[in-house]
Coordinates of C-alpha atoms in Angstrom, one line a residue:
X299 CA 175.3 99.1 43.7
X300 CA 173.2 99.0 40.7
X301 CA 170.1 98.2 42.3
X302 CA 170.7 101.3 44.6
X303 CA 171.2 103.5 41.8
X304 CA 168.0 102.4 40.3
X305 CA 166.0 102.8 43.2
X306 CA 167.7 106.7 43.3
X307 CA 166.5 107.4 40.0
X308 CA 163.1 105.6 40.7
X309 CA 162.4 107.9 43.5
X310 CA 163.5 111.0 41.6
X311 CA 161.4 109.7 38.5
X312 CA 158.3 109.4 41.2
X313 CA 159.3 113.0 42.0
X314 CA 158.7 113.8 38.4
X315 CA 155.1 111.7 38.5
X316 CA 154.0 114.1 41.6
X317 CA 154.8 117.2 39.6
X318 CA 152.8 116.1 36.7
X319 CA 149.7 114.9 38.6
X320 CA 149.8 118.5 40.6
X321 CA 150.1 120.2 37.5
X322 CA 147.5 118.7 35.8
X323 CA 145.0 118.6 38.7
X324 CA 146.0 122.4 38.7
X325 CA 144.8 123.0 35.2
X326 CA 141.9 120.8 35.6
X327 CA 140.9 123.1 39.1
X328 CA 140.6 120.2 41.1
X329 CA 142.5 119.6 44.0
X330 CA 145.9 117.4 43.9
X331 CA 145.3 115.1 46.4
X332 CA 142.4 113.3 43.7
X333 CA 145.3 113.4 41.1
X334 CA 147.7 111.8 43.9
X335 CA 144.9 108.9 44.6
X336 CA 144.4 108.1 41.0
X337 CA 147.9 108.6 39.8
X338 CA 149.0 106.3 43.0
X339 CA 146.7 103.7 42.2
X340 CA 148.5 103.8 38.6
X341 CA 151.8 104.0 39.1
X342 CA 151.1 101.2 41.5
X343 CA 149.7 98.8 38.6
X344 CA 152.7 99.2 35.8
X345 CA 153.9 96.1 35.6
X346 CA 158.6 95.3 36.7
X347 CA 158.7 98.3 39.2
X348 CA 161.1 97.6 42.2
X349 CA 159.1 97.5 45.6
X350 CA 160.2 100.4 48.1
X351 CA 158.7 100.4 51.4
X352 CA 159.3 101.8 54.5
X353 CA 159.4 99.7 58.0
X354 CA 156.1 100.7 59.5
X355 CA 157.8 101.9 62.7
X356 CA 159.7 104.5 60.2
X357 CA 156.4 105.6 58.8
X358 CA 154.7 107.9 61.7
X359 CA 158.3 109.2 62.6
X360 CA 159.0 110.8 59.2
X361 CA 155.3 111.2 58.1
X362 CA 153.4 112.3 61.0
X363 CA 155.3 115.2 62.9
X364 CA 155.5 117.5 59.7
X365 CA 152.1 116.6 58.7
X366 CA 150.9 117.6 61.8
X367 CA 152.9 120.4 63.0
X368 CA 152.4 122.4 59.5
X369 CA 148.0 121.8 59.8
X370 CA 148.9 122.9 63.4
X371 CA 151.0 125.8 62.6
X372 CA 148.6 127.5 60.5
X373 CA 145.7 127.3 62.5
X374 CA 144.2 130.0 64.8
X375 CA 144.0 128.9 68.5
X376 CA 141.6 131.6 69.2
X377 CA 139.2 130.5 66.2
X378 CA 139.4 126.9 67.3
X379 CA 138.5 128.0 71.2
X380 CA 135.7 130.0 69.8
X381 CA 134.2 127.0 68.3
X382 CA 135.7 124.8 70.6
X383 CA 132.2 122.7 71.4
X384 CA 131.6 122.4 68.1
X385 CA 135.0 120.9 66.6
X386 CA 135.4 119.3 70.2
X387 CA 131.5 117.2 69.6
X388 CA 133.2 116.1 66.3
X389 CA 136.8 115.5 67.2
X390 CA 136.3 113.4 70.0
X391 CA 132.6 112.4 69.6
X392 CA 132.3 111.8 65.9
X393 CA 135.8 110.4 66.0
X394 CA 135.2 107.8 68.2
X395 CA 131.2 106.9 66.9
X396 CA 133.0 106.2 63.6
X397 CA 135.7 104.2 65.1
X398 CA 133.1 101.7 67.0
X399 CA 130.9 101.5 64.0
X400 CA 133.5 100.7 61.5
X401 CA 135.1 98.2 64.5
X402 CA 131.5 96.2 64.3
X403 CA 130.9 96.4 61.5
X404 CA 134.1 95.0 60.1
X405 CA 134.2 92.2 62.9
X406 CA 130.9 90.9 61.7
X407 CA 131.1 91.2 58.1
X408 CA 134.7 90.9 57.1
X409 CA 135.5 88.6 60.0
X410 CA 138.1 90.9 61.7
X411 CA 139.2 90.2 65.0
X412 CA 138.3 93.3 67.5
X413 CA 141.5 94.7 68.0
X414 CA 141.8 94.7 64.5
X415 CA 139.0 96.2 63.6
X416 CA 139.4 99.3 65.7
X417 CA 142.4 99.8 64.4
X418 CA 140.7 100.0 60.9
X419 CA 138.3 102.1 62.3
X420 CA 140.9 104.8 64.3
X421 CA 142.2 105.0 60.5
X422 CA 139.9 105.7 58.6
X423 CA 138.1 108.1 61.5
X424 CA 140.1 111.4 61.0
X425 CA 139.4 113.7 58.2
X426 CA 141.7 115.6 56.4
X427 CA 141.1 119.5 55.0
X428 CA 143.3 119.9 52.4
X429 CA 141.0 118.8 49.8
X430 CA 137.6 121.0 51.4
X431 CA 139.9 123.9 52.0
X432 CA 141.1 124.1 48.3
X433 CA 137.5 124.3 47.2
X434 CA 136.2 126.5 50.4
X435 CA 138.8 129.4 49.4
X436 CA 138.0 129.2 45.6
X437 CA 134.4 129.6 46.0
X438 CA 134.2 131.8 48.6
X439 CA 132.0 129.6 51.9
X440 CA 131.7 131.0 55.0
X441 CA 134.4 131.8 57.5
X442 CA 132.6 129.4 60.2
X443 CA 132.2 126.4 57.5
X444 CA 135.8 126.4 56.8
X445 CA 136.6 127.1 60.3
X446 CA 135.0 124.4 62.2
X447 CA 135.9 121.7 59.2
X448 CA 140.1 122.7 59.8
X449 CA 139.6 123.2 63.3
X450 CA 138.0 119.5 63.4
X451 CA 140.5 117.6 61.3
X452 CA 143.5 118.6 63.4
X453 CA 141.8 117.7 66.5
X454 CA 141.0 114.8 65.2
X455 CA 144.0 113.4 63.9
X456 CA 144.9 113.5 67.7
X457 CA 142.0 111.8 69.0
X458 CA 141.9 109.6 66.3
X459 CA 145.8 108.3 66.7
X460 CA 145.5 107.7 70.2
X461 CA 142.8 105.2 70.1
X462 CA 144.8 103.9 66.8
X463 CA 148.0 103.4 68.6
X464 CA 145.5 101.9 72.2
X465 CA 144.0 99.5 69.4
X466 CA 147.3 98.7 67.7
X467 CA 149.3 98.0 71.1
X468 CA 145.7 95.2 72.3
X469 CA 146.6 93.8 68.8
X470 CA 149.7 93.1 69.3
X471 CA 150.0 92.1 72.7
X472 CA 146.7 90.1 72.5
X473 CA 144.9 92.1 75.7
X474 CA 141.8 94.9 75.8
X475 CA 139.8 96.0 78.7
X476 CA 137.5 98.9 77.7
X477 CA 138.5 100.5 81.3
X478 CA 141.8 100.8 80.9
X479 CA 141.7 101.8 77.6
X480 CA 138.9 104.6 78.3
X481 CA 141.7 105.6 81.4
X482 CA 144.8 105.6 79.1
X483 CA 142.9 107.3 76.2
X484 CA 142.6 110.4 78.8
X485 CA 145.9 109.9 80.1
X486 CA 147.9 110.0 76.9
X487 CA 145.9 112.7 75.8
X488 CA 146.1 115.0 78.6
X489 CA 150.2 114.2 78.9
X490 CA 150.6 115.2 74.9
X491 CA 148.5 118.3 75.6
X492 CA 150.5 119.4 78.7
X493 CA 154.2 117.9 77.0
X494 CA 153.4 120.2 73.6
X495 CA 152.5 123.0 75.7
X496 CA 155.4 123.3 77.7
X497 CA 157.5 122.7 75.1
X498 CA 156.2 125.4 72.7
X499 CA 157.0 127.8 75.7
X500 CA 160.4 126.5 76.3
X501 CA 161.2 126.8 72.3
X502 CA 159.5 130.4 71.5
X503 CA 162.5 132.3 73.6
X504 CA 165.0 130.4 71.0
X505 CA 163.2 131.4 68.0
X506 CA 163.3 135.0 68.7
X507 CA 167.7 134.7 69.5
X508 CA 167.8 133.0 66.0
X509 CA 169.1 135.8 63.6
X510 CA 169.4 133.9 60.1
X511 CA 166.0 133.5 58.4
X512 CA 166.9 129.4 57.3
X513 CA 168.8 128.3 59.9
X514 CA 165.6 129.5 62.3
X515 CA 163.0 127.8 59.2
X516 CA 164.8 124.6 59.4
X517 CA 164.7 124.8 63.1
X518 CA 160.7 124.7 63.1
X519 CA 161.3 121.2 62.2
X520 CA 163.6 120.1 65.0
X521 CA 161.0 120.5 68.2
X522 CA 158.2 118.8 66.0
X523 CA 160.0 115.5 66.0
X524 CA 161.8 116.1 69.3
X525 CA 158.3 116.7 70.9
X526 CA 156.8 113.3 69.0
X527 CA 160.0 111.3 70.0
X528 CA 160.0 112.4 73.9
X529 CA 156.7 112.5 74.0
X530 CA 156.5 108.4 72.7
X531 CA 159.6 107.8 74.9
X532 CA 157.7 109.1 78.3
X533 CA 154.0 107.1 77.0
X534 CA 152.0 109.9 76.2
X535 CA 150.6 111.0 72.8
X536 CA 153.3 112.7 70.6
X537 CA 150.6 113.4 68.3
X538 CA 148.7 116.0 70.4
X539 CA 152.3 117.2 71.7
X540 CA 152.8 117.8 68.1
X541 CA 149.1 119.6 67.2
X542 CA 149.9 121.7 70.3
X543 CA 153.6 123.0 69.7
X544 CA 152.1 124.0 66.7
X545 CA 149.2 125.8 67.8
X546 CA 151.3 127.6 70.6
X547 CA 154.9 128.4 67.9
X548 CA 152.3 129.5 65.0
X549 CA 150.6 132.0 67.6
X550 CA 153.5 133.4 68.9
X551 CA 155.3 133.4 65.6
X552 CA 154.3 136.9 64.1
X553 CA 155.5 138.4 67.4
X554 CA 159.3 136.1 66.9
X555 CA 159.9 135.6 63.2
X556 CA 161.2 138.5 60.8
X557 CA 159.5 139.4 57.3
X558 CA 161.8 136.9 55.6
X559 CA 161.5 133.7 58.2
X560 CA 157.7 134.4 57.5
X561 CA 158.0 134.4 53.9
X562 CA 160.3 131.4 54.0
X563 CA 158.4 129.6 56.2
X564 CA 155.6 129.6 54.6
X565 CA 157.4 128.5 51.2
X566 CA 158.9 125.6 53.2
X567 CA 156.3 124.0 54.9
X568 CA 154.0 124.2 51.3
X569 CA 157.1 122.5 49.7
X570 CA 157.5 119.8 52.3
X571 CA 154.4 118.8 53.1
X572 CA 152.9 118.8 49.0
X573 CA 156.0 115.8 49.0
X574 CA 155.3 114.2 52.4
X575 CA 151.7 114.0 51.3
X576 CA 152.7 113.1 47.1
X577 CA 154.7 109.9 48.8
X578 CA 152.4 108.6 50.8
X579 CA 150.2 108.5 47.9
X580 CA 152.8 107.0 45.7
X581 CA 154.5 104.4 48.3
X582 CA 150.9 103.0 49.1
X583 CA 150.7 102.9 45.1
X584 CA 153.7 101.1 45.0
X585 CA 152.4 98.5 47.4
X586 CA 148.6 98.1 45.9
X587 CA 149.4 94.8 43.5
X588 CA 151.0 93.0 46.5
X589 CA 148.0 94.2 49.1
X590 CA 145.5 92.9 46.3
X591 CA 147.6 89.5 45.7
X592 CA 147.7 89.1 49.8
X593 CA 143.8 89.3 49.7
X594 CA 142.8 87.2 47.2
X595 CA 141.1 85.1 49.8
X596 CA 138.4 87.1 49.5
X597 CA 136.2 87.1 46.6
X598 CA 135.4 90.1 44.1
X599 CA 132.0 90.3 45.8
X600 CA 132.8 89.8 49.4
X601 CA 135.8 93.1 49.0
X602 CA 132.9 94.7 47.0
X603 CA 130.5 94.2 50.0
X604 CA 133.2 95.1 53.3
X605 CA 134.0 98.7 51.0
X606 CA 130.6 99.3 50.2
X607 CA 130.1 99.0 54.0
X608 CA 132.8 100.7 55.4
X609 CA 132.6 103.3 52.9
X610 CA 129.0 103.9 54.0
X611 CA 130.0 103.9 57.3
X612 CA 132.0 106.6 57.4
X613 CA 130.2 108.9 54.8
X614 CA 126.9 107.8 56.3
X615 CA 127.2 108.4 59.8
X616 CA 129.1 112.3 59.3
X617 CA 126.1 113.0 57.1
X618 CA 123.9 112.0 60.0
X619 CA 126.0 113.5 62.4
X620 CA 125.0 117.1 60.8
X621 CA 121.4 117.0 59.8
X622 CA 120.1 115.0 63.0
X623 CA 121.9 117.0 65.2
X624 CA 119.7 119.4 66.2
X625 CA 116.5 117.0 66.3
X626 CA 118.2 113.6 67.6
X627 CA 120.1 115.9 70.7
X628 CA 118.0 118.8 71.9
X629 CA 119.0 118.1 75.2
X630 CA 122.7 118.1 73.9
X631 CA 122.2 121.2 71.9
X632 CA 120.9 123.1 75.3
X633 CA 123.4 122.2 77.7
X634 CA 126.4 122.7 75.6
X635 CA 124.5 125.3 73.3
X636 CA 126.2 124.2 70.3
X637 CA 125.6 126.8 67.2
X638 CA 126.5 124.8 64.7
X639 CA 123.7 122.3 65.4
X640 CA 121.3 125.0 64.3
X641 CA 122.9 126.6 61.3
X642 CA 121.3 126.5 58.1
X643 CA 120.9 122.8 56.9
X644 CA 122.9 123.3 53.7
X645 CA 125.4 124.8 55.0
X646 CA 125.4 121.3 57.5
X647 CA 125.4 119.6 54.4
X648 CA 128.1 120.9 52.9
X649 CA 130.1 120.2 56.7
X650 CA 129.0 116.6 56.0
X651 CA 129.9 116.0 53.0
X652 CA 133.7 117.9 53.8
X653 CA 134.7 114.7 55.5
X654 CA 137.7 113.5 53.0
X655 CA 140.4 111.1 54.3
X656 CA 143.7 111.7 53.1
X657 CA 147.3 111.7 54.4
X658 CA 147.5 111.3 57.8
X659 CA 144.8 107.9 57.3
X660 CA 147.3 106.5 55.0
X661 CA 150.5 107.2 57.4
X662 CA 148.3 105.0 59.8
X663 CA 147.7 102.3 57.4
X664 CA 151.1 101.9 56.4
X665 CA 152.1 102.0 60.0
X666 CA 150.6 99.2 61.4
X667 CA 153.0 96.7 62.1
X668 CA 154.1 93.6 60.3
X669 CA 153.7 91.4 63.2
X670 CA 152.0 90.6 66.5
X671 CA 154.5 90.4 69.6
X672 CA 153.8 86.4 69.2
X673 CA 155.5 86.1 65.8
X674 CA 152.4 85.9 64.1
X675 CA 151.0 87.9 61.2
X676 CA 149.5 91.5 62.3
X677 CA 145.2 89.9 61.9
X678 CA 143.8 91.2 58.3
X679 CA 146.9 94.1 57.8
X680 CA 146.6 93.6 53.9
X681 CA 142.7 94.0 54.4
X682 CA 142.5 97.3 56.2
X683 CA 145.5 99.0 53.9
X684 CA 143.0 97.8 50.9
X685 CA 140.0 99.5 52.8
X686 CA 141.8 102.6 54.2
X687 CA 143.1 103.4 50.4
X688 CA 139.4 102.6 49.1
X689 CA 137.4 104.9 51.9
X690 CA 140.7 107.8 50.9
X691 CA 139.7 107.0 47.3
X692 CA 135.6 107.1 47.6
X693 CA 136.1 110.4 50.2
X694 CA 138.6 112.3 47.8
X695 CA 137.2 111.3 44.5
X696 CA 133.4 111.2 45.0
X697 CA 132.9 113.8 47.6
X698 CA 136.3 116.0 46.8
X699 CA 134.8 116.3 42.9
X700 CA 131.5 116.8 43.8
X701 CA 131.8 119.2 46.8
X702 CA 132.0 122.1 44.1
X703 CA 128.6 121.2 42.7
X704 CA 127.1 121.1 46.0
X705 CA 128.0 124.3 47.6
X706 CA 127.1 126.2 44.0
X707 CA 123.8 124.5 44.6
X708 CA 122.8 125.1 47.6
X709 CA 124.2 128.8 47.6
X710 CA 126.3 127.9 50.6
X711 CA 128.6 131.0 49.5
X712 CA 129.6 133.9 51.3
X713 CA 129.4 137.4 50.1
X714 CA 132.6 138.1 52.0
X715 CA 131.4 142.1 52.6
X716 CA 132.0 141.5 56.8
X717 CA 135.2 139.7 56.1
X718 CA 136.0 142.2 53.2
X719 CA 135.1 145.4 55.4
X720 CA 136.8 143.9 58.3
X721 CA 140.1 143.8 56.5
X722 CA 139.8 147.1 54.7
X723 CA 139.6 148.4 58.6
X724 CA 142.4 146.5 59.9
X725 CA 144.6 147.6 56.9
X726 CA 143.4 151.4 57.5
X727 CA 144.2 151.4 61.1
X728 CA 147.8 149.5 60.4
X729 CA 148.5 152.3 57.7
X730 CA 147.3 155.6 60.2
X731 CA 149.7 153.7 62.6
X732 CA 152.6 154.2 60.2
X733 CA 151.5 157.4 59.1
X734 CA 152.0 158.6 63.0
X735 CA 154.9 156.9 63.7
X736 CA 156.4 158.7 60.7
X737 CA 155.7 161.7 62.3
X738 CA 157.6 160.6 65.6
X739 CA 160.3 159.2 63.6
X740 CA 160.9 162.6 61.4
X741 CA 160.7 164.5 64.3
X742 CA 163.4 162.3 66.5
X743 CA 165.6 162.2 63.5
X744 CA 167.2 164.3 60.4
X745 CA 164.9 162.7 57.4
X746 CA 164.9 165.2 54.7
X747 CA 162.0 166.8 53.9
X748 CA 161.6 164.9 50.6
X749 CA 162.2 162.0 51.7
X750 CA 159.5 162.7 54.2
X751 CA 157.0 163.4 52.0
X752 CA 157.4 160.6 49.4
X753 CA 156.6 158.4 52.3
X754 CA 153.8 160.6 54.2
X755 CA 152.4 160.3 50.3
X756 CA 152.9 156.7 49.9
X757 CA 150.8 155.9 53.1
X758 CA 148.1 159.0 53.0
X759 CA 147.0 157.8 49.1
X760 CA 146.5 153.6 50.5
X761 CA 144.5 155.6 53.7
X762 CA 142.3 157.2 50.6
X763 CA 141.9 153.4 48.9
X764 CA 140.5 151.5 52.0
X765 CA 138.7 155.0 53.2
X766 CA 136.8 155.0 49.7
X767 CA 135.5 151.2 50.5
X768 CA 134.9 151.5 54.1
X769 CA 132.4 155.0 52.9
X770 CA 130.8 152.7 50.8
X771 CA 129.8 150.3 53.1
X772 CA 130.6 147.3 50.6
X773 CA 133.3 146.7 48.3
X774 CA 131.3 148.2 45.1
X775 CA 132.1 147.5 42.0
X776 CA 134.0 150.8 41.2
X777 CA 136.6 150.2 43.7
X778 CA 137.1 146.6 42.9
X779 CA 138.0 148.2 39.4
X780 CA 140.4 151.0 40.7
X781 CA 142.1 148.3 43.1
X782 CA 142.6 145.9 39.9
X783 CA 143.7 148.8 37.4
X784 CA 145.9 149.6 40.5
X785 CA 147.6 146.2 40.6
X786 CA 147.7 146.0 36.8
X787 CA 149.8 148.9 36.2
X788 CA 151.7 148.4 39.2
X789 CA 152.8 144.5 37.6
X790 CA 153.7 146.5 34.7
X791 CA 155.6 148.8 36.5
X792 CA 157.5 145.7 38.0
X793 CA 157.9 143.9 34.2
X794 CA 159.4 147.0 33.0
X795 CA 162.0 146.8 36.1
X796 CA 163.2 143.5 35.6
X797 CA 163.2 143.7 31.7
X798 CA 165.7 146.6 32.5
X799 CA 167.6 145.0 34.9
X800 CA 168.0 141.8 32.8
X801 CA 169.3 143.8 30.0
X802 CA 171.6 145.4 32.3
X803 CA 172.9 141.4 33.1
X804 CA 172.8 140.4 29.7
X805 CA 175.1 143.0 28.5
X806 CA 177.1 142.7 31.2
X807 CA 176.9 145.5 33.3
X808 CA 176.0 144.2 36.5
X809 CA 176.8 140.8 38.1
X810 CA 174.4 138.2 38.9
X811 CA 174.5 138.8 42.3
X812 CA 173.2 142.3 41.8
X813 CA 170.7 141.3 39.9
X814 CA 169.4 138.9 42.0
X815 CA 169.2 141.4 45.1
X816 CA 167.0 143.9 43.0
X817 CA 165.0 140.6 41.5
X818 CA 164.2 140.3 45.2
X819 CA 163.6 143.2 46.3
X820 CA 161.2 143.5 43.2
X821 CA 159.5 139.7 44.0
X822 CA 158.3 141.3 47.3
X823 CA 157.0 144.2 46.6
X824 CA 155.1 142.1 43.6
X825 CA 154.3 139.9 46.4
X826 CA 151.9 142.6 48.0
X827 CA 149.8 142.9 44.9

């Protein structure tokens, strides 16, 4: 009982290490996930901490399905189709190059047995964006950069798990043909693809009968890991099931959810997947002093030598991937006429040097299993955990901290005016829309005249804001000052409120549950600015 109890407040404890490490990446400006590889790595090291680890059949089944479906979720379907060649090239082509390097590479050098070494390589061939996409929004890169390096790792993840799980299953039963691996990899694939698909249309209908905002939140949830489990059940990739469900919900979802699913939606899946991704961090941190024990026969040099190499591998070849492109494939780039191989080299650069490994790579690592079906040990596990965490490591850390530099330097930075003006239009059409459906709705119904005009005000003086940047062509400077005196004044207006309606609590006039209902109703309104 006491050991249970200790373990409780251990986890909660690690829960408090997470929040730390965010906060301080936060201050710092760098993203968390190179606070979560550092901090695991130390937490991992403090000597008389209890060992917690998960069966590695337990791992992809809590891990994975969130992971996925929340990447997935957020995503534009139409955006990935319009770069589809693109993030196709490097989902399935890159994805696989990297696999068969880092396979031969680690069978000759590090002495891994094939199987094995493909499943190092599936592992540590899928990129992950959160890291790029932190620094992408902050500095401003293009739309396409951002685009096609999202768009690529959740395709990827997909491609990349099924030839992990086609490696896994040769290790473990102790047979490979390169045919009927080549056949099942398009098999799975295309039964995940069709599974998630039909699925997403069977579940849609339910979302829009669901009335309470929570209930329908926590609902999201359910198909993800219904899709993965049938989808595992049946032998076809619960993975791509999951990436498509998602794709197909988070499409449909502005049509089905109300204002406050949206808004707590979008609080949940931040929430949940920050902790899926913090313990994965941590519970591979937990486990580094035994994986470092259960390789000690390898020398210092030799473990230097297999990370410098797979390391290399997998930063090398997306660098050459990007700036050979368009010289090594012309015949490529004309039959599948491929944009991205001719935009501006830095801007390739940058692409290439976006390829950080992160979450779903460690889910991987910490999935493989103990054991071969023969009783014997699963062939150099300890090994590839040790060279997952240090390509996640050299990928978040060298290329995560250093990504900033690189796109200040090269200038890869978009002016935003097209995205800008483009928004200012949509926002002016969407308000003109209101502003005539007022008119329908006064006219259909007795709204008093005041109350008509207070509106027909509210929406006619936004119509003047975005008018006055459209006219200008850009957003100048003089409106980017109105628009911030405008939201400074307005977050004064909104202190002002809750100051008085705290005052009102305080001394007892209203309940808290009053309160609370006008703290809301203030929150989103605030929430606009």
């Amino acid at each position: 009982m006491h050991e249970i109890e200790f373990r409780i407040e251990f986890l909660i404890a690690l829960l408090g290490v997470v929040a730390v490490l965010a906060q301080l990446a936060r201050m710092v400006g760098v993203p968390y996930p190179i606070f979560l590889v550092l901090g695991g790595i130390g937490v991992g090291l403090i000597p008389g901490l209890p060992e917690i680890t998960l069966p590695p059949e337990v791992i992809f089944l809590v891990f994975i399905p969130p992971l996925l479906l929340s990447a997935a979720f957020s995503s534009s379907p139409r955006d990935l189709r319009a770069h589809a060649r693109p993030i196709g090239l490097l989902a399935i082509g890159l994805v696989l190059i990297t696999t068969g390097v880092v396979a031969v590479v680690t069978h000759y050098a590090a002495g891994l047995p094939w199987a094995a070494a493909f499943v190092l390589g599936a592992i540590v061939a899928p990129t992950d964006p959160v890291a790029a996409d932190a620094t992408f929004r902050r500095l401003g890169v293009p739309d396409r950069v951002g685009t096609i390096v999202g768009g690529e790792s959740i395709i990827n993840d997909g491609s990349a798990l099924v030839a992990y799980n086609i490696a896994v299953a040769a290790a473990v039963f102790g047979t490979f043909s390169v045919v009927d691996a080549g056949l099942e990899f398009l098999v799975v694939s295309g039964g995940g693809i069709l599974l998630g698909l039909v699925l997403g249309r069977l579940v849609t209908p339910v979302y829009a009968r669901l009335t309470d905002p929570t209930i329908l939140v926590v609902f999201t949830l359910i198909p993800a890991y219904f899709s993965y489990i049938l989808a595992e059940r049946i032998g076809v990739s619960g993975i791509l099931a999951v990436v498509v469900l998602g794709l197909y919900v988070g499409w449909q979802s502005p049509k089905v959810f109300s204002a406050e699913t949206r808004l707590q939606s979008v609080s949940f899946w931040e929430v949940i997947t920050f902790l899926l991704d913090s313990l994965l961090f941590i519970l591979v941190g937990l486990q580094f002093p035994a994986i470092l024990e259960n390789i000690e026969e390898y020398s210092v040099g030799e473990i230097a030598l297999y990370t410098f190499l797979v390391c290399g591998v997998v930063i090398g070849l997306r660098l050459m991937w990007f700036l050979t492109a368009p010289s090594s494939f012309p015949a490529l780039d004309r039959l599948l006429r491929t944009p991205y191989l001719r935009a501006p080299w830095r801007e390739r650069l940058v692409m290439g040097w976006s390829g950080m490994r992160g979450a779903v790579s460690l889910a991987a690592a910490l999935a493989i299993p103990l054991q071969t079906n023969s009783g014997q040990d699963f062939p150099g596990r300890d090994l590839i955990l040790f060279l997952t965490y240090a390509v996640i490591f050299a990928t978040l850390v060298l290329q995560g901290l250093t990504l900033p530099i690189l796109v200040v330097r090269l200038g890869v930075l978009d002016e935003g005016v097209d995205a800008r003006m483009s928004e200012l239009q949509a926002r002016l059409k969407a308000t003109r829309s209101a502003l005539t459906r007022l008119d329908g709705i006064c006219d259909d119904e007795n709204i008093p005249e005041q109350s008509r005009q207070r509106l027909r005000d509210l929406y006619e003086e936004r119509i003047r804001r975005y008018q006055a940047g459209l006219d200008a062509g850009q957003v100048t400077e003089e409106y980017a000052e109105k628009s911030a005196a405008w939201s400074h004044w307005r977050r004064e207006l909104f202190a002002a409120e809750r100051e008085a309606v705290l005052a009102m609590r305080d001394a007892g006039e209203i309940n808290v549950g009053v309160m609370r209902r006008i703290e809301r109703d203030l929150d989103l309104e605030e929430l606009r600015l």
